[in-house]
PDB file of C-alpha atoms in Angstrom:
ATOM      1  CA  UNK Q  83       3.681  86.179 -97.894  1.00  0.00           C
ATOM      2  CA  UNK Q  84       2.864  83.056-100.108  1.00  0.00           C
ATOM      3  CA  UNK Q  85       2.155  84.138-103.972  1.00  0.00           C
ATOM      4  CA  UNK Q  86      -1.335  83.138-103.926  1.00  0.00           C
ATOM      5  CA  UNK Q  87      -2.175  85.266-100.903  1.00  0.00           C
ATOM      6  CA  UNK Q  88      -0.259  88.300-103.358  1.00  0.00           C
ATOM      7  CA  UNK Q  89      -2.801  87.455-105.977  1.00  0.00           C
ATOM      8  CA  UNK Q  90      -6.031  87.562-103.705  1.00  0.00           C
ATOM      9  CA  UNK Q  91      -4.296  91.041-102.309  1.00  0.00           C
ATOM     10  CA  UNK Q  92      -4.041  92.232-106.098  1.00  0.00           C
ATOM     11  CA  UNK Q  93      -7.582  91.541-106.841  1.00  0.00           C
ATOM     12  CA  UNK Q  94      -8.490  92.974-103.568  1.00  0.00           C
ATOM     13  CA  UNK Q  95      -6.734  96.397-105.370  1.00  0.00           C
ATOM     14  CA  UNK Q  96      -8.072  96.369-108.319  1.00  0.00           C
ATOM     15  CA  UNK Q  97     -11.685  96.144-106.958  1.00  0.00           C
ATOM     16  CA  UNK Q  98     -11.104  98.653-104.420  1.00  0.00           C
ATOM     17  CA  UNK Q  99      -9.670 101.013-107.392  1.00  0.00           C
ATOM     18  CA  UNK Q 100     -13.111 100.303-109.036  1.00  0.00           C
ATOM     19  CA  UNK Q 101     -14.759 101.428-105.983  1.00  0.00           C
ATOM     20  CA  UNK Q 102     -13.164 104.369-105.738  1.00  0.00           C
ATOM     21  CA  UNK Q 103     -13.576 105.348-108.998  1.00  0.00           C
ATOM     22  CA  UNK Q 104     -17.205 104.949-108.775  1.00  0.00           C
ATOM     23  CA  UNK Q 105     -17.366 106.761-105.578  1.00  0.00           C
ATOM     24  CA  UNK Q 106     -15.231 109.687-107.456  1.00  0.00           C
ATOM     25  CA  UNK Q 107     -17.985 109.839-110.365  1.00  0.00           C
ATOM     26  CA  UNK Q 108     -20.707 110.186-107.722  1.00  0.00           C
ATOM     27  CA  UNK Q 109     -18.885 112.651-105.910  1.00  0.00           C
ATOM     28  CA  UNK Q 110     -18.432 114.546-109.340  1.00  0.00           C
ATOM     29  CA  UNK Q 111     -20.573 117.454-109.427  1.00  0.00           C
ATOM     30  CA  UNK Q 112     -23.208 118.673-106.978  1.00  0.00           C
ATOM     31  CA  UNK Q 113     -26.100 121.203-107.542  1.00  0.00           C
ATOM     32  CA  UNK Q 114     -25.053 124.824-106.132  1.00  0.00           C
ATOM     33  CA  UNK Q 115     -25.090 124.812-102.141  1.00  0.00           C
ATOM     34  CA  UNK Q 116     -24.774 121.321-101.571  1.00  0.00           C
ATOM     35  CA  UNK Q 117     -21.949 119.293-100.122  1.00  0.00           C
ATOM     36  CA  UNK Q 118     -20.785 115.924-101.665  1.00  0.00           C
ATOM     37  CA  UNK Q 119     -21.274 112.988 -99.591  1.00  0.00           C
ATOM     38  CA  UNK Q 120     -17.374 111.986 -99.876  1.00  0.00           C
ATOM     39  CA  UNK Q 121     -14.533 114.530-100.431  1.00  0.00           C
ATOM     40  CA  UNK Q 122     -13.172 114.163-103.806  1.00  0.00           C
ATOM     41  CA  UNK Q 123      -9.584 115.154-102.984  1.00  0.00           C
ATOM     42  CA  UNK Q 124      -9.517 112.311 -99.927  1.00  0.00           C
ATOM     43  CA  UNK Q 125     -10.458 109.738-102.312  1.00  0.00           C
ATOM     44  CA  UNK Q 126      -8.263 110.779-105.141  1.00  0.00           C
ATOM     45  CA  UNK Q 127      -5.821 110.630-102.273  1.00  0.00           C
ATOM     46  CA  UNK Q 128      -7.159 106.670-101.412  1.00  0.00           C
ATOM     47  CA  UNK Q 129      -6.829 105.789-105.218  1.00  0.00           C
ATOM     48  CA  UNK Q 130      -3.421 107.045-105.393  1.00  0.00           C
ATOM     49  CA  UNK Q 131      -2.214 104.960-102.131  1.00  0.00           C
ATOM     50  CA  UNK Q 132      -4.303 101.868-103.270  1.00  0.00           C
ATOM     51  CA  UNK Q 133      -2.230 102.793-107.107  1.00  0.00           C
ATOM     52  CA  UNK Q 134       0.615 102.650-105.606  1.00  0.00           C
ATOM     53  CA  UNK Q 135      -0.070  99.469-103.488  1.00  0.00           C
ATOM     54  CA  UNK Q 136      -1.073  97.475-107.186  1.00  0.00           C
ATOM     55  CA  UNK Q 137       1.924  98.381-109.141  1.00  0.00           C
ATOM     56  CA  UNK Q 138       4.154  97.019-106.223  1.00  0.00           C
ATOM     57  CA  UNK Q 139       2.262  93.479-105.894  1.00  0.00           C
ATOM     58  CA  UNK Q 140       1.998  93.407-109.551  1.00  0.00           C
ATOM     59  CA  UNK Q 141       5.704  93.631-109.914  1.00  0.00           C
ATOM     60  CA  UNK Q 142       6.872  91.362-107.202  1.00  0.00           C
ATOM     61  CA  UNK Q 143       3.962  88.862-108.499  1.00  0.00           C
ATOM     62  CA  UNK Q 144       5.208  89.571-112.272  1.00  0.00           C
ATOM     63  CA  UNK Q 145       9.296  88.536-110.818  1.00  0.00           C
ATOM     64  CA  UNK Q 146       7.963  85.590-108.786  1.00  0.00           C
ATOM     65  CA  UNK Q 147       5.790  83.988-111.944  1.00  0.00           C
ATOM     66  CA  UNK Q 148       9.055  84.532-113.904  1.00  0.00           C
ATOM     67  CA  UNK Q 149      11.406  83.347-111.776  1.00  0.00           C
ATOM     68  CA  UNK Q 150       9.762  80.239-110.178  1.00  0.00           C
ATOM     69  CA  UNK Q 151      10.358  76.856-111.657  1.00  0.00           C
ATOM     70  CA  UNK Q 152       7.191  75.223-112.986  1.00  0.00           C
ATOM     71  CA  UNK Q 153       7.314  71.192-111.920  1.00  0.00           C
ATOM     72  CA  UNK Q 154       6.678  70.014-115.568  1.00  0.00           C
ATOM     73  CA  UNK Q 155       9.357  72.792-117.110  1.00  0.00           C
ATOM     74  CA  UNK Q 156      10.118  76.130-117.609  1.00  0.00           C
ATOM     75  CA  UNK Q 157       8.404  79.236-115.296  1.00  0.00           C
ATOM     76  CA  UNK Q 158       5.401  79.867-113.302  1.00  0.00           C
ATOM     77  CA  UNK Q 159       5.033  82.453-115.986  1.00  0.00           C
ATOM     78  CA  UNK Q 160       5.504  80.023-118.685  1.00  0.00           C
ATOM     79  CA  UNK Q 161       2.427  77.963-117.389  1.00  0.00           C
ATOM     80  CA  UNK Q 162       0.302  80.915-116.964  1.00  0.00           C
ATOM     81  CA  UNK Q 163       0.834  81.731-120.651  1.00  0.00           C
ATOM     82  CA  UNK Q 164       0.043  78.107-121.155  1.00  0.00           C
ATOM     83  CA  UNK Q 165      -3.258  78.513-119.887  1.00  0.00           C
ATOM     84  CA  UNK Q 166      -4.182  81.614-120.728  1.00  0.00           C
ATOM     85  CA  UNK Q 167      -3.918  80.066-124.751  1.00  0.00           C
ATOM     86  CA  UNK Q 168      -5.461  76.842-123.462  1.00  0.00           C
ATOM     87  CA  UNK Q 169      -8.869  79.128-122.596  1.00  0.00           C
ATOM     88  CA  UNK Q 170      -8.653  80.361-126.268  1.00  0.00           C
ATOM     89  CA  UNK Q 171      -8.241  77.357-127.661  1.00  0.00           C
ATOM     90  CA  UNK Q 172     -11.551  75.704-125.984  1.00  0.00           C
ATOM     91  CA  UNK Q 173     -14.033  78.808-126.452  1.00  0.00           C
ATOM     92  CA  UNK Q 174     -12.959  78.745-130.113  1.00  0.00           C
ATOM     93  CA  UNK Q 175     -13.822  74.858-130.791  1.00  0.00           C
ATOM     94  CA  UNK Q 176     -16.227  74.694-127.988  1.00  0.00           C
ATOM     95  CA  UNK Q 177     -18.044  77.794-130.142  1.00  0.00           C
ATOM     96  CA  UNK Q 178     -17.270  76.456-133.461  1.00  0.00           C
ATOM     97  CA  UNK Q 179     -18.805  73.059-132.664  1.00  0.00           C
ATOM     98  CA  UNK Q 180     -22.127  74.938-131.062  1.00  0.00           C
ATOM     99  CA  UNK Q 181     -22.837  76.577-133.948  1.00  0.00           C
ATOM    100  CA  UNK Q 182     -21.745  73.806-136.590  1.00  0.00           C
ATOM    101  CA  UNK Q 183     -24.432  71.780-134.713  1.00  0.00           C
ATOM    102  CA  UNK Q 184     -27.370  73.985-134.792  1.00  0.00           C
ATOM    103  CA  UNK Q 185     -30.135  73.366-137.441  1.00  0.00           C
ATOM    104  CA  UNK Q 186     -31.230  75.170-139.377  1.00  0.00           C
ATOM    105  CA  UNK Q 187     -34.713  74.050-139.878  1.00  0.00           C
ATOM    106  CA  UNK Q 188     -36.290  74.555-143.750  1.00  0.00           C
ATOM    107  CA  UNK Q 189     -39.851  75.245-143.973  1.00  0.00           C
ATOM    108  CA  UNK Q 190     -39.619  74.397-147.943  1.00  0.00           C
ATOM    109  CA  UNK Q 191     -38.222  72.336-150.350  1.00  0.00           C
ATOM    110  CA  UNK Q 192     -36.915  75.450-152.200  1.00  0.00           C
ATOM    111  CA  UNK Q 193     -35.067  77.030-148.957  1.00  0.00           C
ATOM    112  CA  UNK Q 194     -31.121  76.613-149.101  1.00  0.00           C
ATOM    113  CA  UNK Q 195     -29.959  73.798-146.942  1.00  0.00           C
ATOM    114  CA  UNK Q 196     -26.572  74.616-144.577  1.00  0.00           C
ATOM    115  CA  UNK Q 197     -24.333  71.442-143.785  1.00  0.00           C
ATOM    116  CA  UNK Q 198     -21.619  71.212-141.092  1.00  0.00           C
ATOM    117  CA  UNK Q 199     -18.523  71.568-142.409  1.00  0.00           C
ATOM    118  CA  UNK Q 200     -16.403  70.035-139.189  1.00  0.00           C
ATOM    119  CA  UNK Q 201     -17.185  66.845-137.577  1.00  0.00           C
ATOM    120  CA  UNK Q 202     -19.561  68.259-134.267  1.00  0.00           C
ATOM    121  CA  UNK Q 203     -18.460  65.253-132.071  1.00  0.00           C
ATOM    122  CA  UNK Q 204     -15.044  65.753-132.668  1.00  0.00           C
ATOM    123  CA  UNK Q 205     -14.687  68.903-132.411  1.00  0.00           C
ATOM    124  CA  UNK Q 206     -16.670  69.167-129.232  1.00  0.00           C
ATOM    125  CA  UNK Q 207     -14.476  66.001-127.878  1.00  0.00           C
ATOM    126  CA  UNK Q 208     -11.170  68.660-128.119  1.00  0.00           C
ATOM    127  CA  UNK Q 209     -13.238  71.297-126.816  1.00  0.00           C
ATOM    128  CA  UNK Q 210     -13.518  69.167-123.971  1.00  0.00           C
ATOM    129  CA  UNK Q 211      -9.927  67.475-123.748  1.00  0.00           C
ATOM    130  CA  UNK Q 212      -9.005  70.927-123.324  1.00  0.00           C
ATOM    131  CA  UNK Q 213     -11.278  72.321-120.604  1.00  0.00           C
ATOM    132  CA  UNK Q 214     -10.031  68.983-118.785  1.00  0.00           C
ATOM    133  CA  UNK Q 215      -6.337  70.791-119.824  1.00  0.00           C
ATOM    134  CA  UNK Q 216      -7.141  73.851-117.978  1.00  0.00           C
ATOM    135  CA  UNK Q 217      -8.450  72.465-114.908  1.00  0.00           C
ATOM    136  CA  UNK Q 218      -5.478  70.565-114.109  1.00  0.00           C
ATOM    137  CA  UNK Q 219      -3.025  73.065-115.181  1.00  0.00           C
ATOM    138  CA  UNK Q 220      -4.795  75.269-113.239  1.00  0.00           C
ATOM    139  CA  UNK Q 221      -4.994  73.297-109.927  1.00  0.00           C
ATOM    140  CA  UNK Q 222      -1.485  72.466-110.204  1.00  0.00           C
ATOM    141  CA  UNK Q 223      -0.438  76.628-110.249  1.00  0.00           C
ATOM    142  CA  UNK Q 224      -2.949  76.891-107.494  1.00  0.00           C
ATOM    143  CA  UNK Q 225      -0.981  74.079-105.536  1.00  0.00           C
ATOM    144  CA  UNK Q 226       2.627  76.208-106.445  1.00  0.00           C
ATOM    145  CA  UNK Q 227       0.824  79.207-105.651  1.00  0.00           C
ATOM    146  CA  UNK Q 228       0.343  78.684-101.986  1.00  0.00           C
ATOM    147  CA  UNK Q 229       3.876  76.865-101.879  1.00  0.00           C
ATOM    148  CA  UNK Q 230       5.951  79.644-103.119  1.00  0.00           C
ATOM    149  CA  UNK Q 231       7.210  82.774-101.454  1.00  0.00           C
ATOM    150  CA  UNK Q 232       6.258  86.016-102.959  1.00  0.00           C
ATOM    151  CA  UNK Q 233       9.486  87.779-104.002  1.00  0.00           C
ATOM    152  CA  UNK Q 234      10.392  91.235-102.498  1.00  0.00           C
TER     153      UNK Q 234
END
């Protein structure tokens, strides 16, 4: 199995978990003489299979992240990390140069006046430079993704 078909698998988990959960909490309580639609037990039963199921991909995907080489350097792992700070880094700037650019408008003479303290354009320019960051990094773990065998 290719790692990037493991990751699709471990989303697949963790939204069925979700499922089941909410299926659980509907299945809850019933009013006296009623039967629930679902039997609690079987789906506590289906959660701990599907459990089980998560922690296994997430470990094998964990080992193959950490022990695949990353073209440019270090891990798959490594990269990940790399993005993951990369995302931060935008939304902060990309934030910090949408509100540094809204105005304020005055209505008087006597209201206080707010000034940017950061230069908008530049700020926005990084904010950019590093969405452009992502998106490469990011198709080129795809790529390595669907290259590399998922470690057992």
């Amino acid at each position: 199995m290719k790692l990037a078909e493991a990751l699709i698998l471990r989303a697949d988990c963790q939204k069925r978990i979700e499922q089941l959960k909410s299926r659980l909490l509907r299945n809850a309580r019933i009013q006296e003489g009623e039967q629930p639609s679902e039997a609690p037990a079987a789906l506590i039963v289906e959660l701990e299979n599907v459990a089980r199921e998560l922690v296994d991909l997430i470990k094998r995907i964990n080992k193959t992240n950490s022990t695949t080489a990353f073209p440019n350097g270090g891990s798959i792992a490594d990269a990940l990390a790399e993005r993951d700070v990369i995302v931060l880094r935008r939304s902060a700037l990309a934030d910090l140069a949408t509100l540094a650019s809204t105005r304020l408008d005055r209505i008087t003479r006597s209201e206080v006046k707010y000034l940017s303290t950061v230069n908008v354009s530049e700020t926005q320019q990084r904010a950019d430079e590093l969405a452009k960051s992502y998106r490469e990094l990011e198709a080129r773990i795809q790529e390595l993704n669907w290259q590399t065998e998922l470690i057992d």
